[in-house]
Coordinates of C-alpha atoms in Angstrom, one line a residue:
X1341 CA 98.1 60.0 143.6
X1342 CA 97.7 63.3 142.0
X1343 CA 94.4 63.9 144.3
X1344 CA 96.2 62.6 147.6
X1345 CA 99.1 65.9 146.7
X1346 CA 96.2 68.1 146.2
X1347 CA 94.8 67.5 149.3
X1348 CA 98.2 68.0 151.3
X1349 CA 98.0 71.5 149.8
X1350 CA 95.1 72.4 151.5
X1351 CA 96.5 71.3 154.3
X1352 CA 99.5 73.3 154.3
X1353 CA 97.5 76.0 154.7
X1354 CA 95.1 75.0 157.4
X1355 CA 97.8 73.6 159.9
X1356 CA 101.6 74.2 161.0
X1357 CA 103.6 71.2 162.3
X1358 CA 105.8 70.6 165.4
X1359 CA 109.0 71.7 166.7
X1360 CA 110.9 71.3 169.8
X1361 CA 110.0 74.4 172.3
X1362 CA 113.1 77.2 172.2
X1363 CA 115.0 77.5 175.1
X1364 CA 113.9 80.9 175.8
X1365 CA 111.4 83.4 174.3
X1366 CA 112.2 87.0 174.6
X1367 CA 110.2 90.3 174.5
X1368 CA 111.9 93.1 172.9
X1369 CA 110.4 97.2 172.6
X1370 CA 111.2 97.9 168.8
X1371 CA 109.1 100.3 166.6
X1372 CA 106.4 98.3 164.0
X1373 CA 106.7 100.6 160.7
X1374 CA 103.2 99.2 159.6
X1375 CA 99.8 98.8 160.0
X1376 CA 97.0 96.7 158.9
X1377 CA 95.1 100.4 157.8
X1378 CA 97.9 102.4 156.4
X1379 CA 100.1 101.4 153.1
X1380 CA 103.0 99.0 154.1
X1381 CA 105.6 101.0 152.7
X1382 CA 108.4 101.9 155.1
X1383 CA 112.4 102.4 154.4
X1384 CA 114.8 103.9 156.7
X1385 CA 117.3 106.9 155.6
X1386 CA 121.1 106.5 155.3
X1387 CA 121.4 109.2 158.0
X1388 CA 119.2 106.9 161.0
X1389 CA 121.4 106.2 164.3
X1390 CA 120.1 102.6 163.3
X1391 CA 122.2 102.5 160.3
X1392 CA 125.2 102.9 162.5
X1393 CA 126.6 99.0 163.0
X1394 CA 123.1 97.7 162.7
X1395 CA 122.3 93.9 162.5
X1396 CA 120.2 93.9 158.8
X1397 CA 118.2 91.4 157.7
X1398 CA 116.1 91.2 154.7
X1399 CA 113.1 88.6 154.7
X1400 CA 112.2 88.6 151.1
X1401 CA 108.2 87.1 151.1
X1402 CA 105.6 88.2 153.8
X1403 CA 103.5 84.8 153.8
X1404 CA 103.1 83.2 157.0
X1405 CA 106.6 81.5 157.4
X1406 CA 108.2 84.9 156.6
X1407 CA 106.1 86.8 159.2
X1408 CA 106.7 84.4 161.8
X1409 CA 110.5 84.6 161.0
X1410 CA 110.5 88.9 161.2
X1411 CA 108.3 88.0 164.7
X1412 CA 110.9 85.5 166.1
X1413 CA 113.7 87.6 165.4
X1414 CA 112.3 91.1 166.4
X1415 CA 111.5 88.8 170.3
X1416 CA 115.9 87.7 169.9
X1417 CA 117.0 90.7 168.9
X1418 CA 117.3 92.5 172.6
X1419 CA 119.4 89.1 174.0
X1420 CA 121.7 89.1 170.8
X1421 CA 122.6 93.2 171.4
X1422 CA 122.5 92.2 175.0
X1423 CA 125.3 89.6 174.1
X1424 CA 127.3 90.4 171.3
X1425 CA 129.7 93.9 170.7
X1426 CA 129.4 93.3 167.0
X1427 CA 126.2 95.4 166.9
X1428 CA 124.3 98.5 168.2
X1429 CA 120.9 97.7 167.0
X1430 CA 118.6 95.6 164.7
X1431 CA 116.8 96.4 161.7
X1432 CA 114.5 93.9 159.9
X1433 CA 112.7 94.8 156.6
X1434 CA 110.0 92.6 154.9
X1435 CA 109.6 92.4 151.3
X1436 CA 106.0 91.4 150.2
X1437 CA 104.9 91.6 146.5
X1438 CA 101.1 92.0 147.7
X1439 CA 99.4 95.3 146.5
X1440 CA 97.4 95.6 149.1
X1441 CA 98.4 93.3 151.8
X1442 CA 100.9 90.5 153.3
X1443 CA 100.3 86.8 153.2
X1444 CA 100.5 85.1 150.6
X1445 CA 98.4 82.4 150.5
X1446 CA 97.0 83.5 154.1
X1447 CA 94.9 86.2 151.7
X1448 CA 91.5 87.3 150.7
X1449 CA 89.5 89.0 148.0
X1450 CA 86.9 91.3 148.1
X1451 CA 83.3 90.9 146.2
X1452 CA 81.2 93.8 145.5
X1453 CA 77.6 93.4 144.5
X1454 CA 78.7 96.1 141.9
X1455 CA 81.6 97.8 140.2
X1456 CA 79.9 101.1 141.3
X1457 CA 79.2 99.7 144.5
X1458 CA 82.2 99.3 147.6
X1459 CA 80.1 100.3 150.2
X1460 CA 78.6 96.3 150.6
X1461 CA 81.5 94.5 149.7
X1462 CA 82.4 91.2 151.7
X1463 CA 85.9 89.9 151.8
X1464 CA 86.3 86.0 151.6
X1465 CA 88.9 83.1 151.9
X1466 CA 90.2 82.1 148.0
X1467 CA 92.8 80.2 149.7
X1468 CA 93.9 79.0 153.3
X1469 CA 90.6 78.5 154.7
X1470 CA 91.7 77.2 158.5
X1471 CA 94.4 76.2 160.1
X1472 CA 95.2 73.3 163.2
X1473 CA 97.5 73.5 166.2
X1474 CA 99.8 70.2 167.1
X1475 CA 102.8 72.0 167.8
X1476 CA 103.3 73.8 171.5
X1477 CA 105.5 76.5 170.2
X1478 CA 103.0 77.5 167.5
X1479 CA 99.8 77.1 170.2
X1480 CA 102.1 80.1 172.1
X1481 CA 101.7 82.5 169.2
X1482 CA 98.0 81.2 168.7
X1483 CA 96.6 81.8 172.2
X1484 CA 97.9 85.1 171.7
X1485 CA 95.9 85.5 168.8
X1486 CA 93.1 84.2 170.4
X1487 CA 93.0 87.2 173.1
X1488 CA 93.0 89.3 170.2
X1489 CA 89.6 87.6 168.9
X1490 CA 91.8 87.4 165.3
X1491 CA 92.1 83.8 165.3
X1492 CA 89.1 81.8 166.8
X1493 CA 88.3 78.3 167.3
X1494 CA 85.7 77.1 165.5
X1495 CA 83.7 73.5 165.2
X1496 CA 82.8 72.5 161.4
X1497 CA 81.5 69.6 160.2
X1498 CA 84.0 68.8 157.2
X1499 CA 83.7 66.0 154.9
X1500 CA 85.5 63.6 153.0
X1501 CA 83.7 62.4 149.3
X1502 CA 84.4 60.3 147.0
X1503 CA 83.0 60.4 143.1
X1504 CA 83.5 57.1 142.5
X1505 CA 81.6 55.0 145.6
X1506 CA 79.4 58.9 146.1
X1507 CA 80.6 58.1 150.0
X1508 CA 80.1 60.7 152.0
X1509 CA 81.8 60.7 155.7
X1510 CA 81.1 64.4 157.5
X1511 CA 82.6 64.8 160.7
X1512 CA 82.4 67.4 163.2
X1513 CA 85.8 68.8 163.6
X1514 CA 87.8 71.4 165.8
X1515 CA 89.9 74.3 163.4
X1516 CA 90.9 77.9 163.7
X1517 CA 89.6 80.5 161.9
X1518 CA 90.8 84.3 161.4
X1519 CA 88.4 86.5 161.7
X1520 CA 86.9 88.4 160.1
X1521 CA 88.9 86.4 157.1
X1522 CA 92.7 85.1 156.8
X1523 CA 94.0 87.9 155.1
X1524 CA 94.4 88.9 158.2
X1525 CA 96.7 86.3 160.0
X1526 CA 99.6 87.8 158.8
X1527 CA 99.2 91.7 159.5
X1528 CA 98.2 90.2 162.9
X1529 CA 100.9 88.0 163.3
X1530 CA 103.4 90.9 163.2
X1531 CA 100.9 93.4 165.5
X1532 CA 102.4 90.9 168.0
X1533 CA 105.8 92.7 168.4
X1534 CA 106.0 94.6 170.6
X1535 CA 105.8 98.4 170.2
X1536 CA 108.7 100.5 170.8
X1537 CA 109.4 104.0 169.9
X1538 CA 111.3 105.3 167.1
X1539 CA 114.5 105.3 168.7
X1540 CA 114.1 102.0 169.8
X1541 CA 117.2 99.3 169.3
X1542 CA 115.0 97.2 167.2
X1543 CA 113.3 98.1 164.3
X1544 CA 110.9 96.2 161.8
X1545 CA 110.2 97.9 158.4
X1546 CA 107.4 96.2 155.6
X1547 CA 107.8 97.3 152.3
X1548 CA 105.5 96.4 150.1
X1549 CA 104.4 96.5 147.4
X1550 CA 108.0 95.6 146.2
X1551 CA 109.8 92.4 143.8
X1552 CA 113.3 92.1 145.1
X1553 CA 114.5 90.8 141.7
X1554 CA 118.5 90.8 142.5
X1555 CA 120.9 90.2 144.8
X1556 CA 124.8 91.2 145.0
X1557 CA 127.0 90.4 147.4
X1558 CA 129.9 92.3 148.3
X1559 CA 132.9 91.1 150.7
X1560 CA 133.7 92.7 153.6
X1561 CA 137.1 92.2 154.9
X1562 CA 137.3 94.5 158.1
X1563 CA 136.1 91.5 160.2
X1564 CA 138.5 93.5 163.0
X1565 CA 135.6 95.6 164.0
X1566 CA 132.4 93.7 163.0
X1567 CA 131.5 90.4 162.4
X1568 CA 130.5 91.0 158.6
X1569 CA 132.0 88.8 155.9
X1570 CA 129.3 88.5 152.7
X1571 CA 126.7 91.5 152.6
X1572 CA 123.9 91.8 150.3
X1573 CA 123.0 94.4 148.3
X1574 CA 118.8 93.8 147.1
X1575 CA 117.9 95.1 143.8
X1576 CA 114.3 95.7 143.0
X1577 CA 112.3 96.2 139.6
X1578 CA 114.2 98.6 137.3
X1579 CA 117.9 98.2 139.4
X1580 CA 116.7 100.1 142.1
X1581 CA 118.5 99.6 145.0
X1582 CA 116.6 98.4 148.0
X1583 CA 119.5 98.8 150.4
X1584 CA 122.8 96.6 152.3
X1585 CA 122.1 93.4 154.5
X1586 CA 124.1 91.7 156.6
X1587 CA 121.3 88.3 156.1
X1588 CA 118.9 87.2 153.7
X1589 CA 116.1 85.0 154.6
X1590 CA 114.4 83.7 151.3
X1591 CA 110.7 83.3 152.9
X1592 CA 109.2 82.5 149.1
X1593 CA 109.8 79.7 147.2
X1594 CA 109.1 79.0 143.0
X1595 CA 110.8 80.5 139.9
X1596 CA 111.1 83.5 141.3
X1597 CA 113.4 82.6 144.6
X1598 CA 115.5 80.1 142.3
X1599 CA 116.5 82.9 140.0
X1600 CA 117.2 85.6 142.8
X1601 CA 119.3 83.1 144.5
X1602 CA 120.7 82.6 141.5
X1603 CA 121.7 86.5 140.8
X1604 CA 124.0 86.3 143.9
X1605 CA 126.3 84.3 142.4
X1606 CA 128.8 81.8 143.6
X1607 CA 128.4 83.1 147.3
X1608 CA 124.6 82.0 146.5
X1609 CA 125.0 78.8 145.2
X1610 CA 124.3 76.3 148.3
X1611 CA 121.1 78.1 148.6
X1612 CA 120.5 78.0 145.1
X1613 CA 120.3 74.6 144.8
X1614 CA 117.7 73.9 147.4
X1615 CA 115.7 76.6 145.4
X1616 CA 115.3 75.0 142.2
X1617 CA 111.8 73.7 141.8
X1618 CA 109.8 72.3 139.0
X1619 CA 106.2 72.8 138.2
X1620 CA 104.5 68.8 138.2
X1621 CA 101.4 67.2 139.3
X1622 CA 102.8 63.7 139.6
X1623 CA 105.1 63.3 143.1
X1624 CA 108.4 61.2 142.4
X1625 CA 110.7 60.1 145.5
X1626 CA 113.8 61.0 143.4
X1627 CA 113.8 64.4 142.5
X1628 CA 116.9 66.7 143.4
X1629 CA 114.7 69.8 143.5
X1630 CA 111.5 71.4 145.1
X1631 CA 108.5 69.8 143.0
X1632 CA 105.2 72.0 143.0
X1633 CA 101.7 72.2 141.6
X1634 CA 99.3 74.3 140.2
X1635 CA 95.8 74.6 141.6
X1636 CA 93.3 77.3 140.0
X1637 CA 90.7 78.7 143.1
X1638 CA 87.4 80.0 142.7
X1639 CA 85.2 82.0 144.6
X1640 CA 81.7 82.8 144.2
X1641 CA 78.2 84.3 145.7
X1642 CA 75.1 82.1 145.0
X1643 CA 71.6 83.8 144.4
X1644 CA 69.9 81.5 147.3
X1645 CA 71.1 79.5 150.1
X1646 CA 72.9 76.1 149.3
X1647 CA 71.3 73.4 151.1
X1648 CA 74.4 71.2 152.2
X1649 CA 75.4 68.8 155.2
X1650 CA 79.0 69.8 155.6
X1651 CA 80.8 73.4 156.1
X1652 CA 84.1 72.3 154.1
X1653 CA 84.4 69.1 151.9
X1654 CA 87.6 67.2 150.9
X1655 CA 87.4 65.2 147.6
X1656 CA 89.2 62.3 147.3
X1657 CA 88.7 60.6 143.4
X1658 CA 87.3 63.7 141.6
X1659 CA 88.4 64.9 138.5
X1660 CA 89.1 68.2 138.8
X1661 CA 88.1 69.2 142.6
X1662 CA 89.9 68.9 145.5
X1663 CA 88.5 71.0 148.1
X1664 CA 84.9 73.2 149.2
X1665 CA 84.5 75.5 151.7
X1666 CA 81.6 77.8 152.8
X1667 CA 82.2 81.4 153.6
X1668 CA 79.1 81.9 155.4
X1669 CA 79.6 79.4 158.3
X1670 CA 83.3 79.9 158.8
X1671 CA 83.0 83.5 158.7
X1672 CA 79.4 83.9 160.1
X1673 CA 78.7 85.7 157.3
X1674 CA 74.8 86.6 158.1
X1675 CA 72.5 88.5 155.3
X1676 CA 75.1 88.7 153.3
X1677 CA 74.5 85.8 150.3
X1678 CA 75.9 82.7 150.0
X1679 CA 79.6 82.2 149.3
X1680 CA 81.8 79.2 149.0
X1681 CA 85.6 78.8 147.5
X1682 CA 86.6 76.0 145.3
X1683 CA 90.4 74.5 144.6
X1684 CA 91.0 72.3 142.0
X1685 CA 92.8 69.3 142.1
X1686 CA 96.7 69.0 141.1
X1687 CA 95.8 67.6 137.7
X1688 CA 93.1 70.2 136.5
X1689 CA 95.5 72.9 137.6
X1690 CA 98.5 71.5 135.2
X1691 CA 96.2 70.4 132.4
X1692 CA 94.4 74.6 132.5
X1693 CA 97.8 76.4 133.2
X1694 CA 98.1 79.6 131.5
X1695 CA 100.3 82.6 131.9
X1696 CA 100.0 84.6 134.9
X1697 CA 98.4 87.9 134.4
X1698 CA 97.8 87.8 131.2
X1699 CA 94.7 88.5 129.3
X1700 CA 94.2 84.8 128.2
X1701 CA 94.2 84.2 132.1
X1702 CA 91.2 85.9 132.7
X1703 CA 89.5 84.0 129.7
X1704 CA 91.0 80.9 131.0
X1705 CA 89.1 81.9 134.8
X1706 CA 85.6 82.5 132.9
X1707 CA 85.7 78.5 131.7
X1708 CA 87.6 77.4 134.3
X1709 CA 84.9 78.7 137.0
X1710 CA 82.2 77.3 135.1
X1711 CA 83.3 74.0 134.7
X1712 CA 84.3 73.9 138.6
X1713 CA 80.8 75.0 140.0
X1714 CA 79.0 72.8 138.0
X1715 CA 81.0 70.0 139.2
X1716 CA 80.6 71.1 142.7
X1717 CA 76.9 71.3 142.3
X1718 CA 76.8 68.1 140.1
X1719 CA 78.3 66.3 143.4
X1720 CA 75.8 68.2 145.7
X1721 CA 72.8 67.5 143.5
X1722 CA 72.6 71.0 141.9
X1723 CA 73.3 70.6 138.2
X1724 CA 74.4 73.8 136.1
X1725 CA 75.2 75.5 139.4
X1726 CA 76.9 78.1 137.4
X1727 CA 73.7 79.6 136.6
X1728 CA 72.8 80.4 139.5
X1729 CA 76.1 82.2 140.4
X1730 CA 76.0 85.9 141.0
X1731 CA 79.3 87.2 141.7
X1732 CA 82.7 84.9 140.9
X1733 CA 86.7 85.8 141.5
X1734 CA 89.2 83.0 140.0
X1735 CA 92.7 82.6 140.4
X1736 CA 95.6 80.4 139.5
X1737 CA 98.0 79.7 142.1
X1738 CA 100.9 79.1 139.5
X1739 CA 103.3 77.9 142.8
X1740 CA 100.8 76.3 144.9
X1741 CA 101.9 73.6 147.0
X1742 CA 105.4 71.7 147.2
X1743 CA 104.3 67.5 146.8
X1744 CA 108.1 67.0 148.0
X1745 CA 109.9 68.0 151.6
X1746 CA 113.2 68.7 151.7
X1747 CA 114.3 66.2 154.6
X1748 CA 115.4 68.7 157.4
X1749 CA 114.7 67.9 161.2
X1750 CA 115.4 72.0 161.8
X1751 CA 113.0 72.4 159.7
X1752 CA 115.2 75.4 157.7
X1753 CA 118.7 76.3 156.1
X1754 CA 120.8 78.4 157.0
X1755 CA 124.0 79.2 155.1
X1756 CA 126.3 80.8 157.9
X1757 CA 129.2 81.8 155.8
X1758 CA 127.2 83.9 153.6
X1759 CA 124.6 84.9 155.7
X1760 CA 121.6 83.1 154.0
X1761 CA 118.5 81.3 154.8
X1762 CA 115.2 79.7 153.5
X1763 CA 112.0 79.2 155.6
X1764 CA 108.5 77.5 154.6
X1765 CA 106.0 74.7 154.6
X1766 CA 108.0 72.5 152.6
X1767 CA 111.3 72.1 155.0
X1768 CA 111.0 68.7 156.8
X1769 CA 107.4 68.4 157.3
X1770 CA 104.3 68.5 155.4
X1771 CA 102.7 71.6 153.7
X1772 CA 100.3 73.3 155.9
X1773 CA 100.4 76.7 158.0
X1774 CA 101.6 75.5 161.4
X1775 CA 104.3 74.2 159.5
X1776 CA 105.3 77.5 157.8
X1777 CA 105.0 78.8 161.1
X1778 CA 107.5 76.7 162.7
X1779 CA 109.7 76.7 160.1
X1780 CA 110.2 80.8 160.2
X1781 CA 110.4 80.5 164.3
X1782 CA 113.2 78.3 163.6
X1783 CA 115.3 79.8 161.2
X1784 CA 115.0 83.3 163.2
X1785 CA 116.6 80.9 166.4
X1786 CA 119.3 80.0 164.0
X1787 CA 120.3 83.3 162.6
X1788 CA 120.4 84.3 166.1
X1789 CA 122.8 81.5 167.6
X1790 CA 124.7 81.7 164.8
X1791 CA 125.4 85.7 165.4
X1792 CA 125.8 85.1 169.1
X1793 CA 128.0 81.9 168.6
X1794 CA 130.6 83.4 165.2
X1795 CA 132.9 85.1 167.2
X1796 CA 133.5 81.7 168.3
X1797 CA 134.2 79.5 165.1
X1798 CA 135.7 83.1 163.3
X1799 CA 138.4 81.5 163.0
X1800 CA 137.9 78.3 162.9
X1801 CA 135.4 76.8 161.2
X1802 CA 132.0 78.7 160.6
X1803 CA 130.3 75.9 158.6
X1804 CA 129.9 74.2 161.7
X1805 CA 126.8 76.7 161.6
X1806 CA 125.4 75.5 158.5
X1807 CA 121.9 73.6 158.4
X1808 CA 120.3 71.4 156.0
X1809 CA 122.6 72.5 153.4
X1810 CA 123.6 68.7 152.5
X1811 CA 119.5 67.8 153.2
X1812 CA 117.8 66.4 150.2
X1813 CA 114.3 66.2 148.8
X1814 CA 111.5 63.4 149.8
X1815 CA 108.3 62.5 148.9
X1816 CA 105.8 64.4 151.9
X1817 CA 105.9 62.7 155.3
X1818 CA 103.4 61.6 157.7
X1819 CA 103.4 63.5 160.9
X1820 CA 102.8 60.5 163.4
X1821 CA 101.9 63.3 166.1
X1822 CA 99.3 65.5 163.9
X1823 CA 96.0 66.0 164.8
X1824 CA 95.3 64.1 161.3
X1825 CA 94.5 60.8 160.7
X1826 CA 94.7 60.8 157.1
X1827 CA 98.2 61.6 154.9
X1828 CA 98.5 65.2 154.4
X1829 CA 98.2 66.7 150.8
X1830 CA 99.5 69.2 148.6
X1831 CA 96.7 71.2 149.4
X1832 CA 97.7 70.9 152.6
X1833 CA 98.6 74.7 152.8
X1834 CA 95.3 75.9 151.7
X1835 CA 92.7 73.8 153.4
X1836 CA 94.8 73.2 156.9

């Protein structure tokens, strides 16, 4: 059971899942305070004209649910000034942890064939390794990243193994790749907003590297002139404040969104409750909360070429692997070595959990790598493959995949009266990246009805906005429309 999860991990990342086409897409100029070169680290001053009755939002995680969602809402933002007088202009700032990057699991690493050496270094895939397309909205966003020869669509021959019977089934098999590696999808992602000046109506600001580690909310009463109720004031590491929004979108899931939701308080506390989430490798069709695994990935460069059938390998029964992939023929990686990334299974991960960034951790990677490359080369008849390993990066992915859905057809929540809102992989469909995808595309629609539509229900009843507030957690669904045959996994998110 453990191993089926696992596997729907992987796919989380390689795929994202349907949702019904919006009934309009808009293009909107607004000025893109980033870029995939420069450090992401943008905030606006007190004294901007766009801090004058400005629509804030604060997307706090710049994975690929929360990019889509600062996309989706950047392409609204001109048809909700256009229709509301609540507002003047729109300011959207993403918060991303990564030091050097956005993405979240959509990330890379770089090797070097020496510490003293940068000059040869090749940047690889330690976890989403492709993605799949089912879902027309999400195919919009990809053909435009096709014409951008980011994303391109590659045939692999990927295989499914088992331990116990040593079956082996390899099929050739359609999936996108991002080139020249995933980390970056999400950069990319927002390079498709379109570029305004800097006194533009819209504006998108990515800070990073920041923790948002608090929120406050504060009541606003003069509803006479503005349609603010709840605001939000974002603390980061150290109390420092990060600034006032009128929304939050919680774009992250883990310990780390429960106990920010949890700062806001009572105004917080439907969200809250949808954020709570347990660390498990066994699924269970009763838990109240977010269930999620561990999975440790490692990345290496072999000393010769690795005489294999398959470009990526799912496995099925093994004891501590769930998933292979080579660098070198989804990248094209020519000259260059030979480089593959491993993810363990659900069960390894839990059973070789350790703290985070801590020394024991990197300890912990050394055994942990060895033991997963030799069972790798054990399966492809290369024993003590560790040996002949060059170069190797490992990393536990303490919050890896949820092996639960929260049972949402929108596909998000949205808390209307206090102006809060959760995106990701795990809302109503399977874990995988066109699922993350949708999932942000649809939570930006329904920030955006609901500004456009609260004059209305004011004063009646604004929790008519609400969504998936009430919605409660199931085991992962089958998507009778995916481009799958087979159950998706929780490794859904990192294989497809």
């Amino acid at each position: 059971m453990c191993i089926h999860f696992c596997r729907l991990f992987m796919t989380f990342i390689m795929n994202f899942y349907f949702v019904s086409t919006p009934s309009f897409l808009f293009s909107t100029p607004h000025s893109l305070s980033t870029s995939k070169r420069t450090p992401l680290h943008r905030t606006l001053h007190a004294t901007s004209t766009l801090q004058m009755n400005a629509f804030r939002v604060a997307i706090v995680g710049g994975g690929v649910s929360g990019s889509f969602c600062a996309l989706r809402l950047s392409e609204l933002s001109q048809s909700l000034l256009l229709n509301t007088k609540d507002y003047s202009s729109v300011q959207i700032t993403l918060f991303d942890t990564g030091k050097h990057a956005i993405g979240g699991r959509a990330s890379s690493r770089s090797f070097k064939s020496s510490k003293s050496d940068a000059s040869n270094a090749i940047v690889i895939d330690h976890a989403a390794q492709f993605f799949t397309v089912s879902n027309p909205v999400f195919q919009h966003y990809v053909d435009r990243l096709l014409e951008t020869k980011i994303v391109q669509r590659k045939t692999l021959k990927i295989a499914s193994i088992s331990s116990q019977s040593t079956q082996k089934i390899v099929k050739e098999c359609d999936r996108y790749v991002v080139s020249p590696h995933m980390g970056m999808l999400c950069p990319s992602i927002l390079d498709l907003v379109p570029k305004g000046n800097q006194n533009s109506s819209v504006q998108l600001n990515i800070r990073r590297p920041e923790w948002v580690s608090k929120m406050k909310p504060q009541i606003n009463d003069n509803n006479n002139t503005n349609a603010r109720g709840v605001e939000w004031i974002l603390y980061g590491n150290g109390g420092r404040e990060l600034g006032v929004y009128d929304k939050v979108v919680f774009a992250h899931n883990g310990k780390c969104a429960e106990r920010l939701a949890k700062s806001g308080g009572v105004h917080a506390k439907s969200i809250m409750k949808l954020l709570r989430a347990k660390f498990t490798d066994v699924p269970t069709n009763t838990a109240s909360y977010l269930l999620l695994n561990s999975l440790w990935s490692v990345a290496f460069k072999l000393k010769s070429k690795l005489e294999v059938e398959f470009d990526a390998a799912y496995f099925t029964d093994h004891k501590a692997l769930s998933f292979a992939a080579s660098q070198n023929r989804k990248l094209g990686l020519a000259n260059s070595g030979e480089y593959w990334t491993l993810l363990s299974n659900a069960e390894y991960g839990k059973l070789n959990k350790v703290a985070q960034e801590s020394k024991a951790a990197v300890e912990e990677g050394k055994r942990v790598s060895r033991e997963l490359i030799d069972a790798f080369g054990d399966v492809v008849g290369v024993p003590h493959l560790s040996g002949h390993v060059e170069v190797v990066r490992s990393q536990l992915w303490g919050a890896a995949v949820g092996m639960n859905v929260l049972d949402e057809s929108e596909r998000c929540v949205w808390d209307n009266v206090n102006g809060l809102g959760i995106c990701g992989d795990w809302i109503g469909q399977n874990a995988c990246v066109e699922s993350a995808a949708i999932s942000g595309i649809k939570l930006a629609e329904c920030i955006t009805n609901a500004v456009l539509k609260n004059a209305e229900y004011r004063e009646n009843n604004p929790n008519q906005l609400n969504i998936g507030l009430n919605s409660r957690f199931c085991l992962n669904m089958h998507d009778s429309n995916s481009s799958h045959s087979r159950i998706q996994t929780p490794i859904g998110a990192f294989s497809e």
